[in-house]
Amino acid sequence: MSQPLNNGNANSLGRMMGSHTITTVKRWSCQDKQIPSVSQVKALHIYDFDNTLFMSPLPNPKLWTGQTIGFLQTEDGFTNGGWWHDQHILEATGQGLEKEEARAWEGWWNEHIVNLVELSMRQKDAMTILLTGRGERNFADLIKRMVASKKLEFDMVCLKQQVGPKGQRFSSTMHYKQSLLEDLIYTYKEAEEIRVYEDRPKHVKGFREFFEKVNRTLLSYSNPSVRKPITADVIQVADMTTTLDPINEAAEVQRMINSHNISLSSRDHNSSSSNRLQLKRTVFFTGYLISPADTANLLSLISLPQAVSDSDLKFLANNILITPRPAPQSILDKVGGIGAKQIWQVNGIAVYEHKIWAARVTPIPPSATYYTDNPQPIIVLACRKGAKPIDAGRIQNWQPISSDKQLVFETTVGEKVQLRVEKEIAGENEYESLFAGGKPPPFSGKRKLAGDDGPSTYGNDENRRSSGNQSGYRGGNQHRNRRGGDGGGHRNPPFRDRRGNRGGGGGNNGGGGGGGGGGGGGGGGGGGGGRNRARGGYKSLDDVGNSPRYGQGNGYQNHQPNYDDPPSQGYPAGGDGYNAAFPALGSGRNGGGNASWADGGGLPYGH
């Protein structure tokens, strides 16, 4: 990165000193406000905006695949600039601009930093500056309204300009900020200290190195009329990131996509944003999803030996597997469709090799139709770290349980889903769109269980067992005598962000998976948007160059992570094992993708 101060030459420094004036400094600010005179200022207090003063929403790692999180934050992915360059994203914070401005965005500020700003405002010899890398053209009016609603007064509100006061072009946000700070330091020569509040470690490091260089340059120049070295303190602010309501977030991204696609035919654009884009879904598995309350009850069935501690285990109990992939419509018809309800009762428990704890269940009534890729419906309750929940399908010996432990609970048919933004593919149908690249890859190389024999195709849904061996389970186990009357709605329930686990046995056309453990995913519990704190994963403005590359990988394994995988590769989210609930989203699979947002008809993907 180029540095504003690139040598300590006396002549060069002298020329710089002559070019720093109050008039020039004022041009950095988007406020029409008189700034303090040089003699008034003894301290410079600089406050970053995003996730320092204000808890700006980030792309939700529970909602998007890792590649899409990186893509959303790149400036050149969309013709309108993407997440950090589209003011509508910031306007959508909380309950939206109109309601939030009236309530001063209550709950979205870092109140500790707000208190510090108020102290700076009261300090008569301090100049208080808001400094952000957001673009002045799109965000100046909005950010001024936001700070005014909080009754915060800054001497300068500085947003990134396309061209600086002296005609500068900025290679990065850090270059822009350092150029401004250089102007401040050499203009306000009587300022003895400068404090910068910043949340990003990369920028904290960059500021500290910059101030060290400034002071080395000043010490190397003997003329005291230039200015004395300045005491610099860069304070790293704790990262407290937030997300939008998941439905609103998906809607805003769809709006960005629509705007991008429309603009392609009406303006020049660079090659990196010349493709039409589309919002698509990645389904990791389909299952009977269990609510958080029932998950807690089911976990009480586990009896751990003394040698095993809770820290050695990963607790699941969040779904009964239907199929470890997007279920075709024929299977969804068998289970009543997305949103259908089914009641179950626990009738046995087992431990597999002291690594996996599972419960066997039966539907109520026993004649109810159900479907599972496992030999029988089971729930993986917990597994040791490193164990594979898929191996629960190998359990042969189930222990009966007393009547007081024969828990009865209700499930909802749903999917473990994340969204992705990809290039629009002409002629791609809905099922193909569930996979990166548009083609469902073959399932091969997976272990078979005892009794598996012969290949099976994914389309052979009516009888997934291999012909000639009715006792040997090749893949799905579906039961007739369908119950009636509660086909359910079209909206996915909330479920936990666990990972799905693949069934055994390869096949053609996405071939049938036998013996898939019931592990990774499901389990309800609130999608909640709003102020959902998630440590880490903060990628903003010029930092996004280090993001995972958008659109890499077409293989199924890229889009059906193992349980041990992080939620979004390259974007770790909060909590040990990433236990946070996945947001509830309409799937659109039982009513198409054209339903209205206002009518709750599901995500408008595929447009």
XYZ file of C-alpha atoms in Angstrom:
607
model
C 0.000 0.000 0.000
C 1.353 3.416 -0.876
C 1.971 5.698 2.080
C 1.220 9.435 2.142
C 4.620 10.059 3.777
C 7.157 8.301 1.595
C 10.434 9.902 2.632
C 11.982 12.095 5.261
C 13.610 14.519 2.871
C 13.562 18.054 4.266
C 12.557 19.686 1.003
C 9.735 17.196 0.516
C 8.489 17.783 4.048
C 8.676 21.514 3.591
C 6.546 21.328 0.466
C 3.979 19.216 2.341
C 3.845 21.728 5.152
C 3.054 24.518 2.767
C 0.068 22.648 1.307
C -1.830 21.977 4.548
C -4.447 24.622 5.359
C -7.764 24.888 7.201
C -9.501 25.348 3.849
C -8.056 22.100 2.524
C -8.958 20.189 5.693
C -12.561 21.434 5.562
C -12.953 19.936 2.082
C -12.600 16.446 3.566
C -15.866 16.898 5.478
C -19.345 16.509 4.028
C -20.747 18.893 6.652
C -21.386 22.552 5.891
C -19.935 23.595 9.202
C -17.123 25.853 10.347
C -14.228 23.852 11.769
C -12.016 24.927 14.723
C -9.018 27.181 14.187
C -5.481 25.829 14.530
C -4.921 27.523 17.882
C -8.063 25.969 19.406
C -7.085 22.345 18.925
C -4.823 20.430 21.317
C -6.284 16.943 20.682
C -7.648 15.107 17.645
C -10.247 12.400 18.342
C -11.041 10.158 15.372
C -13.945 7.679 15.425
C -14.594 4.951 12.862
C -18.267 4.344 12.044
C -18.918 0.704 11.069
C -18.775 -1.666 14.039
C -16.958 0.925 16.113
C -19.563 3.616 16.747
C -22.455 1.855 15.034
C -23.071 -1.893 14.855
C -23.531 -2.146 11.117
C -25.111 -5.331 9.758
C -22.918 -7.872 8.000
C -23.957 -10.678 5.650
C -25.441 -13.422 7.816
C -23.152 -16.499 7.797
C -26.155 -18.676 8.634
C -27.997 -17.422 5.567
C -25.293 -17.440 2.876
C -22.639 -19.845 1.677
C -19.051 -18.773 2.319
C -18.382 -17.975 -1.337
C -21.453 -15.741 -1.462
C -20.466 -13.859 1.699
C -17.211 -12.948 0.010
C -18.923 -12.078 -3.264
C -21.549 -9.838 -1.626
C -18.816 -7.691 -0.096
C -16.710 -7.219 -3.222
C -17.095 -3.831 -4.834
C -16.919 -5.141 -8.402
C -19.346 -8.062 -8.047
C -22.378 -5.833 -8.654
C -22.680 -2.846 -10.939
C -24.107 -0.955 -7.939
C -21.098 -1.807 -5.758
C -22.373 -4.532 -3.436
C -22.970 -4.696 0.323
C -20.749 -1.822 1.508
C -21.560 0.510 -1.356
C -25.357 0.183 -1.473
C -27.056 2.531 0.997
C -30.228 0.438 1.035
C -28.459 -2.247 3.105
C -27.677 0.242 5.869
C -31.155 1.754 5.562
C -32.644 -1.726 6.165
C -31.025 -1.963 9.611
C -33.507 -2.881 12.313
C -37.047 -1.933 11.302
C -35.964 0.284 8.435
C -34.978 3.925 8.022
C -38.326 5.582 8.788
C -38.946 3.753 12.064
C -35.334 3.622 13.213
C -34.657 7.309 12.670
C -37.598 8.162 14.920
C -36.165 5.954 17.665
C -32.530 6.979 16.969
C -31.588 3.405 16.007
C -31.884 2.385 19.646
C -29.858 -0.731 20.432
C -27.667 -0.461 17.339
C -25.009 1.831 18.783
C -21.917 0.889 20.737
C -22.924 2.896 23.770
C -19.430 2.854 25.259
C -18.096 4.609 22.154
C -21.112 6.937 22.145
C -20.139 8.012 25.676
C -16.592 8.684 24.502
C -17.858 10.805 21.610
C -19.958 12.822 24.063
C -16.884 13.391 26.240
C -14.954 14.544 23.156
C -17.794 16.925 22.306
C -17.498 18.507 25.758
C -13.699 18.804 25.616
C -13.159 22.365 24.394
C -9.685 21.825 22.962
C -10.539 18.533 21.176
C -11.519 18.270 17.524
C -13.965 15.374 17.031
C -14.051 13.626 13.656
C -16.137 10.766 12.269
C -14.065 8.929 9.665
C -15.463 6.113 7.525
C -14.521 4.383 4.295
C -18.107 4.423 3.040
C -18.549 6.459 -0.117
C -19.606 10.079 0.280
C -21.936 10.044 -2.733
C -24.193 7.243 -1.441
C -23.900 7.564 2.316
C -23.268 11.184 3.333
C -26.924 12.109 3.864
C -27.799 8.833 5.601
C -24.906 8.831 8.055
C -25.456 12.506 8.934
C -29.096 11.686 9.704
C -28.074 8.729 11.824
C -25.613 10.617 14.032
C -28.007 13.578 14.281
C -30.761 11.260 15.553
C -28.370 10.203 18.334
C -27.576 13.873 19.032
C -23.883 13.359 18.304
C -22.044 16.422 17.005
C -18.790 16.054 15.094
C -16.556 18.869 13.902
C -16.072 16.877 10.712
C -17.961 13.953 9.150
C -15.632 12.425 6.589
C -16.647 9.833 4.018
C -14.501 8.480 1.227
C -14.412 10.788 -1.778
C -13.722 9.625 -5.313
C -11.165 12.415 -5.597
C -9.482 14.059 -2.591
C -9.243 17.816 -1.921
C -5.902 17.948 -3.739
C -6.977 15.690 -6.597
C -5.778 12.525 -4.885
C -6.880 9.070 -6.025
C -7.039 6.448 -3.315
C -5.869 2.877 -3.818
C -7.641 1.657 -0.680
C -9.660 2.770 2.315
C -6.494 2.854 4.431
C -4.756 5.067 1.872
C -7.717 7.467 1.992
C -7.784 7.584 5.791
C -4.029 8.088 6.110
C -4.113 10.929 3.584
C -6.771 12.679 5.662
C -4.909 12.061 8.937
C -1.720 13.460 7.421
C -3.602 16.620 6.475
C -4.980 16.952 10.017
C -1.635 16.401 11.745
C 0.274 18.928 9.631
C -2.507 21.520 9.672
C -3.247 21.389 13.406
C 0.364 21.841 14.429
C -0.457 22.638 18.050
C -2.333 19.366 18.617
C -0.327 17.297 21.083
C -2.246 14.021 20.806
C -4.340 12.039 18.382
C -6.644 9.154 19.295
C -8.144 6.791 16.756
C -10.923 4.336 17.619
C -11.051 1.422 15.177
C -12.423 -2.134 15.286
C -10.473 -3.934 12.551
C -7.089 -5.345 13.595
C -5.685 -4.791 10.113
C -6.524 -1.091 10.259
C -5.327 -0.749 13.854
C -1.949 -2.091 12.757
C -1.926 0.180 9.704
C -2.658 3.302 11.771
C 0.014 2.503 14.352
C 2.643 2.003 11.666
C 1.548 5.228 9.978
C 1.901 7.318 13.146
C 5.304 5.799 13.880
C 6.429 6.832 10.415
C 5.041 10.350 10.833
C 6.912 10.816 14.100
C 10.159 9.399 12.681
C 9.871 11.911 9.843
C 9.267 14.782 12.266
C 12.189 13.764 14.475
C 14.498 13.650 11.465
C 13.679 17.248 10.554
C 15.321 19.838 12.780
C 13.059 22.820 12.040
C 10.724 23.130 15.084
C 8.325 25.360 13.157
C 7.031 22.321 11.265
C 5.525 20.721 14.347
C 6.581 18.503 17.225
C 6.008 14.734 17.154
C 2.464 13.859 18.167
C 1.400 11.390 20.839
C -0.689 8.806 18.987
C -2.995 6.229 20.557
C -4.901 3.744 18.379
C -7.608 1.999 20.405
C -8.931 -1.293 19.093
C -12.659 -1.549 19.725
C -14.226 -4.938 20.502
C -15.885 -6.461 17.456
C -19.685 -6.584 17.979
C -21.123 -7.330 14.563
C -24.812 -7.730 13.758
C -27.116 -8.988 11.021
C -30.379 -7.918 9.428
C -33.636 -9.780 9.791
C -32.975 -12.798 7.508
C -36.073 -12.298 5.373
C -35.268 -8.608 4.909
C -31.647 -9.439 4.159
C -32.537 -11.913 1.422
C -35.008 -9.378 -0.006
C -32.342 -6.660 -0.064
C -29.895 -8.939 -1.855
C -32.614 -9.851 -4.371
C -33.162 -6.114 -4.920
C -29.408 -5.677 -5.495
C -29.490 -8.512 -8.028
C -32.496 -7.013 -9.829
C -30.809 -3.605 -9.971
C -27.590 -5.190 -11.240
C -29.357 -7.146 -13.981
C -31.335 -4.124 -15.148
C -28.222 -1.952 -15.278
C -26.334 -4.384 -17.522
C -28.376 -3.321 -20.531
C -28.197 0.406 -19.822
C -24.596 1.186 -18.882
C -20.994 0.237 -19.420
C -19.579 -2.174 -16.892
C -16.334 -3.988 -16.231
C -15.831 -7.666 -17.012
C -16.075 -8.823 -13.405
C -19.684 -7.652 -13.098
C -20.922 -8.333 -16.633
C -22.891 -11.490 -15.845
C -26.557 -11.575 -14.975
C -26.944 -12.845 -11.422
C -29.482 -15.049 -9.685
C -30.351 -15.923 -6.087
C -30.220 -19.694 -5.581
C -30.607 -22.153 -2.729
C -28.229 -24.863 -1.524
C -30.020 -27.658 0.325
C -27.707 -29.734 2.521
C -30.327 -32.240 3.620
C -34.041 -32.777 4.064
C -35.387 -34.046 7.383
C -38.052 -34.089 10.028
C -36.859 -31.099 12.056
C -37.105 -31.073 15.835
C -37.829 -27.994 17.947
C -35.269 -26.739 20.509
C -37.532 -27.674 23.438
C -37.859 -31.250 22.205
C -34.147 -31.372 21.478
C -33.461 -30.569 25.126
C -35.825 -33.342 26.248
C -34.240 -35.866 23.897
C -30.752 -35.056 25.135
C -31.854 -36.073 28.630
C -31.931 -39.673 27.369
C -28.143 -39.760 27.118
C -26.289 -41.579 29.922
C -22.628 -40.759 29.651
C -19.906 -42.877 31.257
C -17.801 -41.041 33.805
C -14.796 -41.045 31.489
C -16.657 -38.919 28.920
C -17.119 -35.204 29.524
C -19.546 -32.892 27.800
C -16.618 -31.097 26.173
C -15.755 -34.300 24.291
C -19.185 -34.451 22.657
C -21.199 -32.692 20.003
C -24.865 -32.697 20.887
C -27.395 -32.990 18.067
C -30.932 -34.383 18.549
C -32.252 -31.949 15.980
C -33.650 -34.021 13.121
C -34.765 -37.371 11.754
C -33.078 -37.701 8.393
C -35.235 -37.983 5.284
C -32.464 -37.716 2.696
C -28.984 -36.140 2.818
C -29.669 -33.952 -0.211
C -32.495 -31.938 -1.749
C -35.483 -34.274 -1.799
C -37.190 -34.612 -5.191
C -40.867 -33.812 -5.357
C -41.811 -37.497 -5.297
C -40.270 -37.889 -1.819
C -41.728 -34.596 -0.620
C -45.138 -35.862 -1.723
C -44.642 -38.985 0.408
C -43.881 -36.996 3.562
C -46.585 -34.370 3.025
C -44.407 -31.591 1.651
C -42.279 -28.906 3.273
C -43.943 -27.794 6.492
C -45.829 -31.049 7.090
C -46.111 -32.190 10.712
C -45.472 -35.683 12.071
C -45.653 -37.008 15.647
C -43.059 -39.539 16.842
C -42.363 -41.615 19.943
C -38.997 -42.859 21.187
C -38.946 -46.659 21.573
C -35.262 -47.469 21.985
C -31.780 -46.089 22.554
C -28.321 -47.320 21.656
C -24.632 -46.473 21.817
C -22.353 -47.279 18.905
C -18.734 -48.074 19.873
C -18.915 -45.567 22.743
C -18.841 -42.847 20.096
C -22.424 -42.236 18.992
C -25.600 -42.014 21.084
C -28.869 -42.465 19.173
C -32.595 -42.934 19.710
C -34.941 -45.046 17.611
C -38.405 -43.645 16.978
C -41.704 -44.762 15.520
C -44.453 -42.602 14.032
C -47.775 -41.957 15.718
C -50.034 -43.447 14.545
C -47.894 -46.456 13.523
C -49.679 -46.569 10.164
C -48.553 -43.043 9.246
C -46.544 -42.706 6.053
C -42.968 -41.592 6.486
C -39.701 -41.770 4.555
C -36.037 -42.043 5.558
C -32.833 -43.037 3.824
C -31.864 -44.901 7.007
C -32.889 -48.510 7.635
C -35.294 -47.092 10.223
C -36.073 -43.651 11.597
C -33.456 -42.627 14.156
C -32.184 -39.513 15.883
C -28.464 -39.023 16.478
C -28.402 -37.574 19.973
C -24.681 -36.944 20.337
C -21.320 -38.077 19.060
C -17.743 -37.818 20.184
C -15.680 -35.233 18.376
C -14.280 -36.853 15.271
C -16.978 -39.544 15.110
C -19.228 -39.678 12.053
C -22.972 -39.449 12.727
C -23.528 -41.448 9.543
C -22.311 -44.534 11.442
C -25.475 -44.460 13.544
C -27.032 -46.329 10.620
C -24.872 -49.341 11.558
C -26.531 -49.802 14.943
C -28.092 -53.267 15.204
C -28.853 -53.656 18.915
C -31.382 -51.256 20.402
C -32.170 -51.215 24.089
C -35.813 -50.855 25.158
C -36.588 -47.966 27.460
C -39.027 -47.448 30.285
C -42.373 -45.819 29.615
C -41.339 -42.562 31.277
C -38.552 -42.165 28.699
C -40.708 -42.942 25.676
C -40.909 -39.295 24.725
C -43.537 -38.088 22.273
C -42.755 -35.052 20.122
C -43.742 -33.340 16.889
C -41.503 -32.624 13.891
C -41.800 -30.431 10.826
C -40.536 -31.436 7.400
C -37.873 -28.964 6.326
C -34.472 -28.481 4.790
C -31.074 -27.255 5.903
C -30.688 -24.406 3.444
C -28.216 -21.680 2.638
C -28.517 -19.155 -0.154
C -25.965 -18.240 -2.772
C -25.624 -15.624 -5.509
C -24.379 -17.004 -8.806
C -24.341 -16.369 -12.508
C -27.711 -16.855 -14.135
C -27.725 -20.019 -16.263
C -30.122 -20.123 -19.194
C -32.433 -23.125 -19.164
C -31.536 -24.186 -15.616
C -34.503 -25.756 -13.827
C -35.312 -25.415 -10.142
C -33.782 -28.713 -9.045
C -30.565 -28.035 -10.988
C -30.326 -24.601 -9.364
C -29.889 -26.289 -5.969
C -26.349 -27.233 -7.000
C -23.407 -24.994 -7.885
C -22.837 -25.149 -11.612
C -26.415 -26.250 -12.266
C -25.856 -30.005 -12.415
C -26.470 -32.462 -9.566
C -23.173 -34.366 -9.320
C -23.164 -38.153 -8.903
C -22.973 -39.626 -5.416
C -20.130 -42.112 -5.349
C -17.439 -43.513 -3.147
C -19.523 -43.659 0.020
C -19.537 -46.642 2.352
C -22.314 -49.180 2.208
C -23.935 -50.773 5.178
C -24.297 -54.493 5.646
C -27.139 -55.547 3.398
C -26.458 -52.927 0.745
C -26.307 -54.347 -2.730
C -26.737 -53.168 -6.252
C -26.922 -49.633 -7.611
C -30.063 -47.581 -7.317
C -31.129 -44.447 -9.095
C -32.355 -41.371 -7.321
C -35.557 -41.442 -9.320
C -36.580 -44.890 -8.077
C -38.460 -43.427 -5.153
C -41.399 -45.806 -4.939
C -39.222 -48.710 -3.799
C -35.691 -47.782 -2.791
C -34.797 -51.351 -1.796
C -32.785 -53.402 -4.286
C -34.823 -55.826 -6.331
C -34.739 -59.460 -5.206
C -33.674 -58.669 -1.653
C -36.505 -57.086 0.272
C -34.644 -57.296 3.566
C -31.504 -55.548 2.320
C -31.734 -51.744 2.574
C -30.118 -49.919 -0.305
C -31.425 -46.500 0.371
C -34.730 -44.974 1.353
C -37.245 -46.538 3.650
C -40.690 -45.269 2.829
C -43.931 -46.419 4.433
C -47.377 -46.322 2.946
C -50.854 -45.805 4.447
C -50.290 -42.108 4.304
C -51.946 -40.149 6.990
C -54.053 -37.312 5.696
C -55.198 -33.852 6.542
C -52.036 -32.002 7.480
C -49.951 -31.407 4.439
C -48.548 -28.330 6.089
C -47.594 -24.941 4.764
C -44.865 -23.903 2.410
C -42.621 -22.162 4.875
C -39.498 -23.723 6.290
C -39.341 -23.807 10.089
C -36.374 -22.503 12.036
C -33.628 -25.000 12.456
C -30.165 -25.281 13.836
C -27.145 -24.628 11.717
C -25.732 -28.118 11.965
C -24.312 -29.888 8.985
C -26.049 -32.641 7.097
C -24.401 -36.026 6.778
C -24.321 -38.075 3.648
C -25.861 -41.462 3.161
C -23.904 -44.444 1.917
C -23.669 -45.985 -1.484
C -23.175 -44.253 -4.796
C -25.641 -44.213 -7.609
C -26.638 -42.534 -10.801
C -28.515 -39.254 -11.147
C -27.575 -38.243 -7.632
C -27.860 -41.905 -6.626
C -29.496 -43.291 -3.591
C -27.761 -42.967 -0.257
C -28.199 -45.815 2.157
C -27.434 -45.649 5.821
C -27.186 -41.913 6.201
C -26.881 -41.015 9.860
C -29.480 -38.663 11.136
C -26.848 -36.191 12.241
C -26.069 -32.807 11.078
C -28.864 -30.348 11.070
C -32.387 -29.361 11.639
C -33.778 -28.558 15.015
C -35.786 -25.467 15.317
C -35.483 -22.352 17.206
C -36.014 -18.947 15.955
C -34.338 -17.412 13.001
C -34.402 -14.020 14.422
C -32.611 -11.300 12.601
C -31.960 -7.934 14.062
C -29.106 -7.631 16.492
C -27.618 -11.096 16.250
C -24.055 -10.779 17.451
C -21.544 -12.932 15.659
C -17.894 -12.698 16.478
C -15.443 -12.710 13.640
C -16.067 -12.759 9.926
C -15.870 -8.958 9.527
C -14.931 -8.264 5.935
C -15.466 -4.725 4.757
C -14.494 -2.420 1.938
C -10.915 -3.080 0.807
C -10.537 -6.092 3.097
C -12.660 -8.302 0.904
C -9.786 -9.122 -1.389
C -8.913 -11.952 0.984
C -12.371 -13.506 0.806
C -12.953 -17.022 -0.532
C -13.381 -16.901 -4.289
C -16.942 -16.706 -5.453
C -18.370 -19.687 -7.283
C -15.560 -22.168 -6.778
C -16.325 -25.833 -6.825
C -19.151 -27.698 -8.477
C -18.901 -30.940 -6.531
C -21.591 -31.974 -4.118
C -19.114 -32.143 -1.254
C -18.476 -28.423 -1.596
C -22.130 -27.830 -0.789
C -22.813 -30.537 1.746
C -20.187 -30.016 4.447
C -19.235 -32.611 6.968
C -20.548 -31.904 10.459
C -17.060 -30.786 11.483
C -16.887 -28.115 8.800
C -17.339 -24.469 9.863
C -20.656 -22.891 8.872
C -19.177 -20.938 6.006
C -15.665 -21.670 4.894
C -13.462 -18.707 5.652
C -16.148 -16.981 7.740
C -16.295 -18.610 11.185
C -19.350 -17.594 13.144
C -20.030 -17.276 16.833
C -20.355 -20.008 19.378
C -18.627 -23.294 20.049
C -19.617 -25.662 17.290
C -21.800 -22.980 15.758
C -24.960 -23.805 17.658
C -26.955 -20.776 16.627
C -30.390 -21.325 15.145
C -30.726 -21.055 11.394
C -33.236 -18.461 10.235
C -36.663 -19.575 9.120
C -37.094 -19.099 5.409
C -39.782 -20.024 2.908
C -38.424 -22.605 0.518
C -40.573 -21.861 -2.473
C -40.411 -25.549 -3.404
C -44.117 -26.180 -2.978
C -45.430 -23.161 -4.723
C -42.763 -21.831 -6.982
C -40.410 -18.918 -6.544
C -42.743 -16.168 -7.647
C -44.669 -15.697 -4.412
C -44.855 -12.255 -2.915
C -42.617 -11.412 0.020
C -45.476 -9.688 1.738
C -47.603 -12.795 1.444
C -44.943 -14.963 3.080
C -44.632 -17.050 -0.056
C -40.947 -17.856 0.294
C -37.700 -16.495 -1.046
C -37.921 -15.077 -4.575
C -34.944 -16.989 -5.874
C -34.496 -17.872 -9.503
C -35.588 -14.541 -10.958
